[in-house]
Coordinates of N, CA and C in Angstrom, one line a residue:
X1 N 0.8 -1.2 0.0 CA 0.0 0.0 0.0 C 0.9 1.2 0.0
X2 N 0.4 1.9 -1.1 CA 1.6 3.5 -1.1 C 0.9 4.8 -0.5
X3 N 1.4 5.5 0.3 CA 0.9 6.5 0.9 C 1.3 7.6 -0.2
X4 N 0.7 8.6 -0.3 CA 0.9 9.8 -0.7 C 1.2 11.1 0.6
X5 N 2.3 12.0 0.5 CA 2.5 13.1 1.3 C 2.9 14.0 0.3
X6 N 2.1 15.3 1.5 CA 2.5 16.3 0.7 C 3.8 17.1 1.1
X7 N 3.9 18.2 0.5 CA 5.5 18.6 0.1 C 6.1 19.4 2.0
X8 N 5.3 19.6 2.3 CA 5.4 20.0 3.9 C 5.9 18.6 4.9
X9 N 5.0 17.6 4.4 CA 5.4 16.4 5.0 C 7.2 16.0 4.9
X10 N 7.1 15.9 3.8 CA 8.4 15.5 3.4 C 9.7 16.1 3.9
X11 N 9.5 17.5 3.9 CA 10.1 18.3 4.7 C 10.6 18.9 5.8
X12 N 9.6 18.2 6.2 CA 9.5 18.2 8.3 C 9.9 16.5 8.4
X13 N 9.7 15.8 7.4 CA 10.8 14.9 7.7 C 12.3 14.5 7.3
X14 N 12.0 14.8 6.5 CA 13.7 15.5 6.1 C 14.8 16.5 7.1
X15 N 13.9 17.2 7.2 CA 14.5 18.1 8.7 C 14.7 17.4 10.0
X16 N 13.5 16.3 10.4 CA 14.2 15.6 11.5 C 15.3 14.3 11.1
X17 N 15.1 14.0 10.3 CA 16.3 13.0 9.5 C 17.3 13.8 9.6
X18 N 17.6 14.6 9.3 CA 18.7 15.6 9.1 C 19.4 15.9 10.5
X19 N 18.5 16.2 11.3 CA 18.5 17.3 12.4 C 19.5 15.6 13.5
X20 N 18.5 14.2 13.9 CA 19.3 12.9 14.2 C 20.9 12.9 13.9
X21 N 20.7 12.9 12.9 CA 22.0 12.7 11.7 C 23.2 13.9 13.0
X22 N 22.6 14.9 12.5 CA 23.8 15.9 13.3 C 24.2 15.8 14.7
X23 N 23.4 15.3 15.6 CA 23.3 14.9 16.8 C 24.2 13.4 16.8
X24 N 23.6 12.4 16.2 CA 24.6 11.2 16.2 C 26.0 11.6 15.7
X25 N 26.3 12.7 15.4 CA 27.7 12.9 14.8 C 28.5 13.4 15.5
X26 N 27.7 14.5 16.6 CA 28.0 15.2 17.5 C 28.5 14.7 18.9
X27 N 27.4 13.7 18.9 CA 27.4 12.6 20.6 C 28.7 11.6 20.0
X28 N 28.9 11.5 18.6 CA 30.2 10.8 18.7 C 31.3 11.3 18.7
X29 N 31.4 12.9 18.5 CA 32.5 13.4 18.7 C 33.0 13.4 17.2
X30 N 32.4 13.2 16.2 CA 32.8 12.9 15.0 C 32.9 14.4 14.1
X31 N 32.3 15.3 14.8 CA 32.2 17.0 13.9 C 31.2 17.7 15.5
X32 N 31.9 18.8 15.5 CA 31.4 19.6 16.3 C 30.2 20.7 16.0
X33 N 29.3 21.3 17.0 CA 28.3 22.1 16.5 C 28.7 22.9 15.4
X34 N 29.9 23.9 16.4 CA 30.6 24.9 15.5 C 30.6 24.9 14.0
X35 N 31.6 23.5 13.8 CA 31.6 22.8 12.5 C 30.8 22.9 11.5
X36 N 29.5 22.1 12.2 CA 28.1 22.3 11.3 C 27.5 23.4 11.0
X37 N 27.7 24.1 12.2 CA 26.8 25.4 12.0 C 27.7 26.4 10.8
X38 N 29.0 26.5 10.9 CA 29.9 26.9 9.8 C 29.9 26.2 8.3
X39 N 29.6 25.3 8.4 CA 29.2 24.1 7.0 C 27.9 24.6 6.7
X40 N 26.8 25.4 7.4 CA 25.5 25.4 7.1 C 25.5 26.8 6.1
X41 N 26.7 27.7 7.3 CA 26.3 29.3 6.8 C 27.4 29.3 5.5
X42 N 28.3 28.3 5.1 CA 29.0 28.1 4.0 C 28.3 28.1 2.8
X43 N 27.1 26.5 2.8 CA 26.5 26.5 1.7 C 25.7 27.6 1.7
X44 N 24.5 28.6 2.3 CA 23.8 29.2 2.2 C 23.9 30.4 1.7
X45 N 25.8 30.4 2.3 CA 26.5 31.6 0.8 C 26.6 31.1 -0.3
X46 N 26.9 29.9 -0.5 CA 26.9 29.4 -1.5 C 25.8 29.4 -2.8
X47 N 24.7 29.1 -1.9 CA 23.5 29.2 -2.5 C 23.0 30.1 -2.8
X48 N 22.9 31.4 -2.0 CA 23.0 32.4 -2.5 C 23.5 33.1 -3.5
X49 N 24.5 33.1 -3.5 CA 25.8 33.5 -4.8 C 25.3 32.8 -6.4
X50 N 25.0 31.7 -6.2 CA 24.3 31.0 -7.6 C 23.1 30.9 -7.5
X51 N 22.5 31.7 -7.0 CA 20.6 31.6 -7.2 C 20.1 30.8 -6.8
X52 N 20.2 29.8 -5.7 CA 19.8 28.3 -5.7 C 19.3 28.4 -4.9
X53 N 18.6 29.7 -3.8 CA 18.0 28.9 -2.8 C 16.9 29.5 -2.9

């Protein structure tokens, strides 16, 4: 049986998939908040700069 979601769904689950992910990385000492949060404000220049967001 296939469910259908809509584009909000997907994206509030994507965001907590995402959001785990950073936490499991964190609690392992594998990349720090700092890290990420500098990785985040990188692409979003990034994105910015080429129209992409």
């Amino acid at each position: 049986m296939s469910e259908t979601v809509n584009l909000e769904q997907l994206v509030i689950s994507n965001m907590y998939s995402i959001e785990a992910l950073v936490i499991l990385l964190i609690e392992k000492g594998l990349i720090t908040q700092e890290e990420i949060l500098s990785k985040i404000k990188e692409a979003q220049l990034k994105n910015t700069r080429t129209g992409t967001n």
